[in-house]
Amino acid sequence: MIINIVYFVLAYFLGNIMGGKLLEIIYREEFTNKGSGNVGARNAGRVLGPKSFVFVLAVDFFKGFLVVILLKIFNINATIIYICIILVILGHIKPVVFKFKGGKGVATFFGCIAALSPHMFLVVILCALVIAIIVKSLTLGFYASLTLGTCINYLENPSFIILGLYILLVIILCITALDDIEEAFEKYFSAKKNKSVR
């Protein structure tokens, strides 16, 4: 039990290692007061360029990957792994080190599922890209693909406890990005309305 608590604490605090904050230390300037104001890779790329996007993406992806792959190497129970996935992503979204001001957790989520299940990782990415191309929104593409990811996750891990933990993770990701999702929906429907008027 104590060792599980150690895993949980380490997972959360690994989530607190923010690629965006490391980038601010390197550049010695805040980029979170520009663009969308987010500490994530998209805003870093928008404000500081493609290299910054890749750097932040890599750091945020790798911490999720590292947590899961280490737990799998140590043959830790699947339930514990899923709790740690939630905690590393929560650590990114609400980092106590940075006064609970974090990112959306998307790159960290992808890092986790890449280590958890390469099949699910590839399917979710492909699904997200296909939907994104259709609706012209990466935001809608990603969050819509989580439904398919939930189904694949259950097929690979047919446990209601794990299913519940995964659904909780999806809910956390969606609530965190609620404003972005609403904005993406508004843009999509306003674009369709303009086309129909023409």
Coordinates of C-alpha atoms in Angstrom, one line a residue:
M1 CA 0.0 0.0 0.0
I2 CA 2.8 2.4 0.9
I3 CA 4.7 1.7 -2.3
N4 CA 1.5 2.5 -4.3
I5 CA 1.2 5.9 -2.5
V6 CA 4.9 6.5 -3.5
Y7 CA 4.0 5.7 -7.2
F8 CA 1.0 8.1 -7.0
V9 CA 3.0 11.0 -5.5
L10 CA 5.9 10.5 -8.0
A11 CA 3.4 10.4 -10.9
Y12 CA 1.7 13.6 -9.9
F13 CA 5.0 15.5 -9.4
L14 CA 6.4 14.2 -12.6
G15 CA 3.4 15.8 -14.2
N16 CA 4.5 19.1 -12.6
I17 CA 7.6 19.1 -14.9
M18 CA 6.2 21.4 -17.6
G19 CA 7.9 21.7 -21.0
G20 CA 6.6 25.2 -21.3
K21 CA 8.1 26.3 -18.0
L22 CA 11.5 24.8 -18.9
L23 CA 11.3 26.7 -22.2
E24 CA 10.7 29.9 -20.3
I25 CA 13.8 29.3 -18.2
I26 CA 15.8 28.6 -21.4
Y27 CA 14.5 31.8 -23.2
R28 CA 14.4 33.8 -19.9
E29 CA 11.0 35.2 -20.9
E30 CA 7.4 34.3 -20.3
F31 CA 5.5 33.2 -23.4
T32 CA 2.4 32.4 -21.4
N33 CA 1.4 36.1 -21.4
K34 CA 1.2 36.0 -25.2
G35 CA -0.9 34.1 -27.7
S36 CA -3.6 32.0 -26.1
G37 CA -1.8 32.3 -22.7
N38 CA -1.5 28.5 -22.4
V39 CA 1.7 26.8 -21.3
G40 CA 1.4 24.0 -23.9
A41 CA 3.1 23.2 -27.1
R42 CA 0.7 24.9 -29.5
N43 CA 1.1 28.3 -27.8
A44 CA 4.8 27.8 -27.5
G45 CA 5.0 27.2 -31.3
R46 CA 2.7 30.1 -32.0
V47 CA 4.8 32.6 -30.0
L48 CA 8.3 31.2 -30.2
G49 CA 8.4 29.1 -33.3
P50 CA 8.4 25.4 -34.5
K51 CA 11.5 24.4 -32.4
S52 CA 9.8 25.5 -29.2
F53 CA 6.6 23.6 -30.2
V54 CA 8.7 20.4 -30.6
F55 CA 10.6 20.9 -27.4
V56 CA 7.5 21.4 -25.2
L57 CA 5.6 18.6 -27.0
A58 CA 8.6 16.2 -26.4
V59 CA 8.9 17.0 -22.7
D60 CA 5.2 16.8 -22.0
F61 CA 4.9 13.6 -24.0
F62 CA 7.9 11.9 -22.5
K63 CA 6.9 12.4 -18.9
G64 CA 3.6 10.5 -19.5
F65 CA 5.5 7.8 -21.5
L66 CA 8.1 7.5 -18.7
V67 CA 5.5 7.0 -15.9
V68 CA 3.7 4.2 -17.8
I69 CA 6.7 2.4 -19.2
L70 CA 8.5 2.2 -15.9
L71 CA 5.4 0.9 -14.1
K72 CA 5.0 -1.7 -16.9
I73 CA 8.7 -2.7 -16.6
F74 CA 8.2 -3.3 -12.8
N75 CA 5.1 -5.3 -13.7
I76 CA 2.8 -3.1 -11.6
N77 CA -1.0 -3.9 -11.4
A78 CA -3.0 -2.3 -14.3
T79 CA -5.3 -0.5 -11.9
I80 CA -2.3 1.3 -10.3
I81 CA -1.0 2.2 -13.7
Y82 CA -4.3 3.8 -14.7
I83 CA -4.5 5.8 -11.5
C84 CA -0.9 7.0 -12.1
I85 CA -1.9 8.0 -15.7
I86 CA -4.7 10.1 -14.2
L87 CA -2.3 11.6 -11.6
V88 CA 0.5 12.5 -14.1
I89 CA -2.0 14.2 -16.3
L90 CA -3.6 16.0 -13.3
G91 CA 0.0 17.0 -12.3
H92 CA 0.3 18.6 -15.8
I93 CA -3.2 20.3 -15.7
K94 CA -3.0 21.4 -12.1
P95 CA 0.7 21.6 -11.0
V96 CA 1.0 22.5 -7.4
V97 CA 4.6 23.8 -8.2
F98 CA 3.1 26.4 -10.5
K99 CA 0.1 27.4 -8.4
F100 CA -2.2 25.0 -10.2
K101 CA -1.8 26.8 -13.6
G102 CA -0.9 24.1 -16.1
G103 CA -1.8 22.9 -19.6
K104 CA -4.5 20.9 -21.2
G105 CA -2.7 17.5 -20.8
V106 CA -3.0 16.3 -24.4
A107 CA 0.7 15.6 -25.1
T108 CA 1.0 13.9 -21.7
F109 CA -2.1 11.8 -22.5
F110 CA -0.6 10.7 -25.8
G111 CA 2.7 9.8 -24.0
C112 CA 0.8 7.7 -21.6
I113 CA -1.2 5.7 -24.2
A114 CA 1.9 5.3 -26.4
A115 CA 3.5 3.4 -23.6
L116 CA 0.3 1.7 -22.5
S117 CA -0.9 0.5 -26.0
P118 CA 0.8 1.3 -29.3
H119 CA -2.3 0.0 -31.1
M120 CA -4.6 2.4 -29.2
F121 CA -2.1 5.3 -29.7
L122 CA -2.0 4.8 -33.5
V123 CA -5.8 4.4 -33.8
V124 CA -6.6 7.5 -31.7
I125 CA -4.1 9.6 -33.7
L126 CA -5.5 8.4 -37.1
C127 CA -9.1 8.9 -35.9
A128 CA -8.2 12.4 -34.6
L129 CA -6.6 13.3 -37.9
V130 CA -9.4 12.0 -40.0
I131 CA -12.0 13.9 -38.0
A132 CA -9.8 17.0 -37.9
I133 CA -9.6 17.0 -41.7
I134 CA -13.4 16.6 -42.1
V135 CA -14.3 19.3 -39.6
K136 CA -11.1 21.4 -40.0
S137 CA -10.4 21.4 -36.3
L138 CA -7.7 19.5 -34.5
T139 CA -9.4 20.3 -31.2
L140 CA -12.7 18.5 -32.3
G141 CA -10.7 15.8 -33.9
F142 CA -8.8 14.9 -30.7
Y143 CA -11.7 15.1 -28.3
A144 CA -14.0 13.1 -30.6
S145 CA -11.4 10.4 -31.0
L146 CA -11.4 9.8 -27.2
T147 CA -14.7 7.9 -27.7
L148 CA -13.0 5.4 -30.0
G149 CA -10.0 5.2 -27.6
T150 CA -12.4 4.3 -24.7
C151 CA -13.8 1.4 -26.8
I152 CA -10.3 0.1 -27.8
N153 CA -9.1 0.5 -24.2
Y154 CA -12.0 -1.7 -22.9
L155 CA -11.4 -4.4 -25.6
E156 CA -7.7 -4.6 -24.6
N157 CA -8.5 -4.4 -20.8
P158 CA -12.0 -5.8 -20.2
S159 CA -12.3 -4.6 -16.6
F160 CA -15.0 -2.2 -15.4
I161 CA -12.6 -0.7 -12.9
I162 CA -10.2 0.2 -15.6
L163 CA -13.0 1.3 -17.9
G164 CA -14.2 3.6 -15.1
L165 CA -10.7 5.1 -14.6
Y166 CA -10.3 5.6 -18.3
I167 CA -13.7 7.4 -18.6
L168 CA -12.7 9.6 -15.6
L169 CA -9.5 10.5 -17.5
V170 CA -11.5 11.4 -20.6
I171 CA -13.9 13.5 -18.5
I172 CA -11.0 15.4 -16.9
L173 CA -9.4 16.1 -20.3
C174 CA -12.8 17.3 -21.7
I175 CA -13.6 19.5 -18.7
T176 CA -10.1 21.1 -18.9
A177 CA -10.6 22.0 -22.5
L178 CA -14.3 22.9 -22.4
D179 CA -13.8 26.5 -23.6
D180 CA -11.6 25.3 -26.5
I181 CA -14.2 22.7 -27.5
E182 CA -17.1 25.2 -27.4
E183 CA -15.0 27.7 -29.4
A184 CA -14.2 25.0 -32.0
F185 CA -17.9 24.0 -32.3
E186 CA -18.9 27.6 -32.8
K187 CA -16.3 28.1 -35.6
Y188 CA -17.4 24.8 -37.3
F189 CA -21.2 25.6 -37.2
S190 CA -20.6 29.3 -38.2
A191 CA -18.5 28.1 -41.1
K192 CA -21.3 25.7 -42.2
K193 CA -23.9 28.5 -41.8
N194 CA -21.9 30.8 -44.0
K195 CA -21.6 28.1 -46.7
S196 CA -25.3 27.5 -46.6
V197 CA -26.1 31.2 -47.0
R198 CA -23.9 31.4 -50.1

